[in-house]
PDB file of C-alpha atoms in Angstrom:
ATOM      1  CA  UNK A 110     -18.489 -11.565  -6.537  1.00 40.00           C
ATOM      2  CA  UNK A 111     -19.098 -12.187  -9.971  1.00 44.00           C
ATOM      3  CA  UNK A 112     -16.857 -11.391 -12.758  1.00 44.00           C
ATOM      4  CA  UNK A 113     -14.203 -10.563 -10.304  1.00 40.00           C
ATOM      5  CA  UNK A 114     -10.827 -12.344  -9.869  1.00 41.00           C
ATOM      6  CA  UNK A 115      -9.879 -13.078  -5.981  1.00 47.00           C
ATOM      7  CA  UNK A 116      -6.918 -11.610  -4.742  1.00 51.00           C
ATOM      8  CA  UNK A 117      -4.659 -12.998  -2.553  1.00 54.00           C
ATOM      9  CA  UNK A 118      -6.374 -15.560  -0.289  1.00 59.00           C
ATOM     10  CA  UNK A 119      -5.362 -15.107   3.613  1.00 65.00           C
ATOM     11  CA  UNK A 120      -3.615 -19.083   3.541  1.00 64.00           C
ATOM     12  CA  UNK A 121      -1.562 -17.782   0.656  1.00 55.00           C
ATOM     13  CA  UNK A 122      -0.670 -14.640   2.981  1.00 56.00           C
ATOM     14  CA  UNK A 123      -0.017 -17.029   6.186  1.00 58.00           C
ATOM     15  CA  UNK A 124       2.705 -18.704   4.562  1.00 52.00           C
ATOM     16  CA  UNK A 125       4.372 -15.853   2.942  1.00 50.00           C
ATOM     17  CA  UNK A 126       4.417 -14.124   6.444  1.00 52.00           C
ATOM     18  CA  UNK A 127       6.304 -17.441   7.461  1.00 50.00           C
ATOM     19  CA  UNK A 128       8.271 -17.337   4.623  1.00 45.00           C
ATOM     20  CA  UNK A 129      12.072 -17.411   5.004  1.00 39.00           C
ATOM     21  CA  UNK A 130      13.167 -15.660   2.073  1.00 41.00           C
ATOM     22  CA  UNK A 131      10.914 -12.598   3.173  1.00 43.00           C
ATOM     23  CA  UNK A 132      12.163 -10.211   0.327  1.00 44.00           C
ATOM     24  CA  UNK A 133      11.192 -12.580  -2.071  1.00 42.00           C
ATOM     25  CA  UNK A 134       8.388 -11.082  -4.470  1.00 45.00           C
ATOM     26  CA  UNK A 135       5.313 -12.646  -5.265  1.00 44.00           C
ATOM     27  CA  UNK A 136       4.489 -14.009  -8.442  1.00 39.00           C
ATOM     28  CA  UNK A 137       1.796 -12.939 -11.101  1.00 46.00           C
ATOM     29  CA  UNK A 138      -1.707 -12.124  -9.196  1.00 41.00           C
ATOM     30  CA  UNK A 139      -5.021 -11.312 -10.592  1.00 45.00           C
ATOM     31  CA  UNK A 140      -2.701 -12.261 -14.090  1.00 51.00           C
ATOM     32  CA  UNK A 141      -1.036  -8.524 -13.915  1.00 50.00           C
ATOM     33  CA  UNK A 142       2.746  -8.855 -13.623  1.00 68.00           C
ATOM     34  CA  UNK A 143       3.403  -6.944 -10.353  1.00 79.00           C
ATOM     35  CA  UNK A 144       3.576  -8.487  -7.527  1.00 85.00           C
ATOM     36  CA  UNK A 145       1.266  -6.011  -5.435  1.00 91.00           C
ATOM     37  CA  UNK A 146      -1.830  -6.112  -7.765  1.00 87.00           C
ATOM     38  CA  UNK A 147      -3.605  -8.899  -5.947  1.00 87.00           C
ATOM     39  CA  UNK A 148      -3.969  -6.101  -2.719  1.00 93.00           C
ATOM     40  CA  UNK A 149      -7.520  -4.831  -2.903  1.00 93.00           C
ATOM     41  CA  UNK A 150      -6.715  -1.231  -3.460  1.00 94.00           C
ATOM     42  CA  UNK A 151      -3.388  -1.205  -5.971  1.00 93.00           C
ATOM     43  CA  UNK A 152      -3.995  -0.549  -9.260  1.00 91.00           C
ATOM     44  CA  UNK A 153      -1.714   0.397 -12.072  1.00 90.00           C
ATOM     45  CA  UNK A 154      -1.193   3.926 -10.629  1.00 92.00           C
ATOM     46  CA  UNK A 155      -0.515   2.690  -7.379  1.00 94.00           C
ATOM     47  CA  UNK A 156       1.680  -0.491  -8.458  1.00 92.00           C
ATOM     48  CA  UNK A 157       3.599   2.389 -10.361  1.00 91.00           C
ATOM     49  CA  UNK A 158       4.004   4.547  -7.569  1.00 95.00           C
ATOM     50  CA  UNK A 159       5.611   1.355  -5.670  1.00 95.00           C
ATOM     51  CA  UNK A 160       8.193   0.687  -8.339  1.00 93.00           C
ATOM     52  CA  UNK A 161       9.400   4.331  -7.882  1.00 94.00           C
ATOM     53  CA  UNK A 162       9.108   3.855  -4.204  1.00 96.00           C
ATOM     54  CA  UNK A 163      11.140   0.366  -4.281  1.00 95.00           C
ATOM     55  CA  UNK A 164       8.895  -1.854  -3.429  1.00 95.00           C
ATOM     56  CA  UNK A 165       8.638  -4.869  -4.765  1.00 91.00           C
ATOM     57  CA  UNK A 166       7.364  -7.665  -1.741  1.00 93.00           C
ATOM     58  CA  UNK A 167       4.116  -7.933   0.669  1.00 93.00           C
ATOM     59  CA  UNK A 168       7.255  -8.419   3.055  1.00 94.00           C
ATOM     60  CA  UNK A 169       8.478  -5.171   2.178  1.00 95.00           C
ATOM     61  CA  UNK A 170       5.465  -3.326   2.016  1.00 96.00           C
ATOM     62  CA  UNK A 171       4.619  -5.083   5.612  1.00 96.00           C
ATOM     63  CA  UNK A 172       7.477  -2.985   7.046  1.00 96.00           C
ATOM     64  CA  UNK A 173       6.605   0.501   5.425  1.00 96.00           C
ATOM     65  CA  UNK A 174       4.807   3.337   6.513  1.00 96.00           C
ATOM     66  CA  UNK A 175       2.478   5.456   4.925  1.00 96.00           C
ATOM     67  CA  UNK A 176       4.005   8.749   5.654  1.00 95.00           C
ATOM     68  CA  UNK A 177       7.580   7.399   4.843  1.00 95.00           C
ATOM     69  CA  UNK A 178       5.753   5.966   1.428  1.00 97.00           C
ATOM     70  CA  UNK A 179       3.842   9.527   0.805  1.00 96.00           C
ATOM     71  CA  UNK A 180       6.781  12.322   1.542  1.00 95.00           C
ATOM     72  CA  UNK A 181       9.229  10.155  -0.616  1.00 96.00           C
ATOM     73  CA  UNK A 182       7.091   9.910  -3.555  1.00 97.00           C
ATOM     74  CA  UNK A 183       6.390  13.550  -3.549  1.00 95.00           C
ATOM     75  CA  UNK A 184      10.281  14.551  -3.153  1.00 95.00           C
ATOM     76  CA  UNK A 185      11.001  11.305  -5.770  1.00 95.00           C
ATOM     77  CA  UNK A 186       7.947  13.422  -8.203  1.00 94.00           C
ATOM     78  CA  UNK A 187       9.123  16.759  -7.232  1.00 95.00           C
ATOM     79  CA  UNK A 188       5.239  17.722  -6.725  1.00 95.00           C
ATOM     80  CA  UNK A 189       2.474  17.400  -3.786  1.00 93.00           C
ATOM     81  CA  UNK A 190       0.138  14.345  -4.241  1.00 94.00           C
ATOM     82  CA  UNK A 191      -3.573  14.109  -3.359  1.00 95.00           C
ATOM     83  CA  UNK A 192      -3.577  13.082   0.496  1.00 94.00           C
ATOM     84  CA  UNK A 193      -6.139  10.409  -0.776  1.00 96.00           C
ATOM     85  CA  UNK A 194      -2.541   8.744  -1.583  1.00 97.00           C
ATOM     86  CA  UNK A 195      -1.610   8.401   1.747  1.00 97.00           C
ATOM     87  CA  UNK A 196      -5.409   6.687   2.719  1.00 97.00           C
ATOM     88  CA  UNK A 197      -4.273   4.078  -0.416  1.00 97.00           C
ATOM     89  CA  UNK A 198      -0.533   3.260   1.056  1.00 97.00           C
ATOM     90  CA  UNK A 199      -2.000   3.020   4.420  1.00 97.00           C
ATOM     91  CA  UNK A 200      -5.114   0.618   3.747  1.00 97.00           C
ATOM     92  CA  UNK A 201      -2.738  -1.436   1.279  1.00 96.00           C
ATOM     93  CA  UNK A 202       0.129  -1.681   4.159  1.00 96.00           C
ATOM     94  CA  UNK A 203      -2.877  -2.591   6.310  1.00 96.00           C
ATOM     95  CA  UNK A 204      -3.847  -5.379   4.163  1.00 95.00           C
ATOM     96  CA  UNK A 205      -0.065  -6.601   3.977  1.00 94.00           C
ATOM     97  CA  UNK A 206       0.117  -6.401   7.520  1.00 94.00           C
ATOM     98  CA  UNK A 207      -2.651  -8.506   8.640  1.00 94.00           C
ATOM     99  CA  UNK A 208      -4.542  -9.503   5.756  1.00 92.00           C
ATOM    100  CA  UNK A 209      -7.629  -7.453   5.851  1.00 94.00           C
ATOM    101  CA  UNK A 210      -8.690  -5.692   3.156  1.00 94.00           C
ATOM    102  CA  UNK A 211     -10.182  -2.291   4.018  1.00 96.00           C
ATOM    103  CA  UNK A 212     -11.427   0.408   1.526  1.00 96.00           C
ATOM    104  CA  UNK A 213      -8.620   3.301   1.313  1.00 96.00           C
ATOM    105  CA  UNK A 214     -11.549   5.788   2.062  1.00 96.00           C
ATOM    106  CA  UNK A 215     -11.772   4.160   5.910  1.00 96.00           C
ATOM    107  CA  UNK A 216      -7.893   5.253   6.342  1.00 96.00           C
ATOM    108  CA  UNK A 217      -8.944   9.170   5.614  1.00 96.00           C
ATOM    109  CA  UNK A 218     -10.481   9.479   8.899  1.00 96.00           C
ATOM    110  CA  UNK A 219      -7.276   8.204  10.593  1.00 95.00           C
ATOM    111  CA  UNK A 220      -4.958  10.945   8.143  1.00 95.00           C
ATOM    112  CA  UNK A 221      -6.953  13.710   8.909  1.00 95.00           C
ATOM    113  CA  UNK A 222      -7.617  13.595  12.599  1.00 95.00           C
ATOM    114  CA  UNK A 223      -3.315  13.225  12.520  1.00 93.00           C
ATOM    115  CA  UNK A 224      -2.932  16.264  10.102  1.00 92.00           C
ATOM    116  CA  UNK A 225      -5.510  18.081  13.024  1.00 93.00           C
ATOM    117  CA  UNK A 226      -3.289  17.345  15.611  1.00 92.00           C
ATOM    118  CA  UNK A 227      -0.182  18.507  13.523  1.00 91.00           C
ATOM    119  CA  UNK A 228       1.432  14.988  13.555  1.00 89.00           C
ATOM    120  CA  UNK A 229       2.121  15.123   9.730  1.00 81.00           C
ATOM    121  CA  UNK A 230       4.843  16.775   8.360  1.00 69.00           C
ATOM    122  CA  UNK A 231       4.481  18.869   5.703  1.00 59.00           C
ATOM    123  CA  UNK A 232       6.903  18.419   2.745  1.00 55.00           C
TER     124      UNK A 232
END
């Protein structure tokens, strides 16, 4: 891809899954000073929704869930966010998870067959 910077490669992810310190945050990526901006779908609105969320690792964002993520941003902003929010904490804990970057948009599927069957709680 040109004219793109790479994000995190997957050997960089393998060893801070084996990491030790597993709360330890990553350094610069993609030459942005969060440590999250190297995951295909964060960008600045996301990486700030993070730092008001607390999270600050791919460790701790490993352990999170998207529906945690989404109804504590939206009590933390005292307002209802677009559900596509939920599609970009999923596919970004996703990538975290197992190193696969999906699009958010192939999460929305997933969000709305759960909101169908009632299995999201409404704020």
């Amino acid at each position: 891809m040109k004219g793109k910077p790479p994000g995190i490669t997957p050997a960089r992810r393998a060893r801070l899954a084996k990491s030790t310190d597993t709360d330890k945050p990553l350094r610069r990526v993609r030459g942005l000073r969060h440590p999250l901006a190297g995951l295909r779908n964060v960008g600045p609105a996301t990486c700030a929704d993070f730092d008001r969320l607390g999270i600050s690792s791919l460790a701790q964002l490993a352990r999170s869930d998207p529906d945690e993520l989404y109804w504590r941003l939206e009590t933390i902003d005292g307002k209802r966010h677009d559900p596509c929010v939920w599609d970009v904490f999923a596919a970004a804990i996703f990538e975290a998870q197992t190193g696969e970057a999906r699009a958010w948009w192939t999460f929305t599927p997933i969000r709305k067959a759960r909101a169908q069957r009632g299995e999201l709680r409404a704020r």
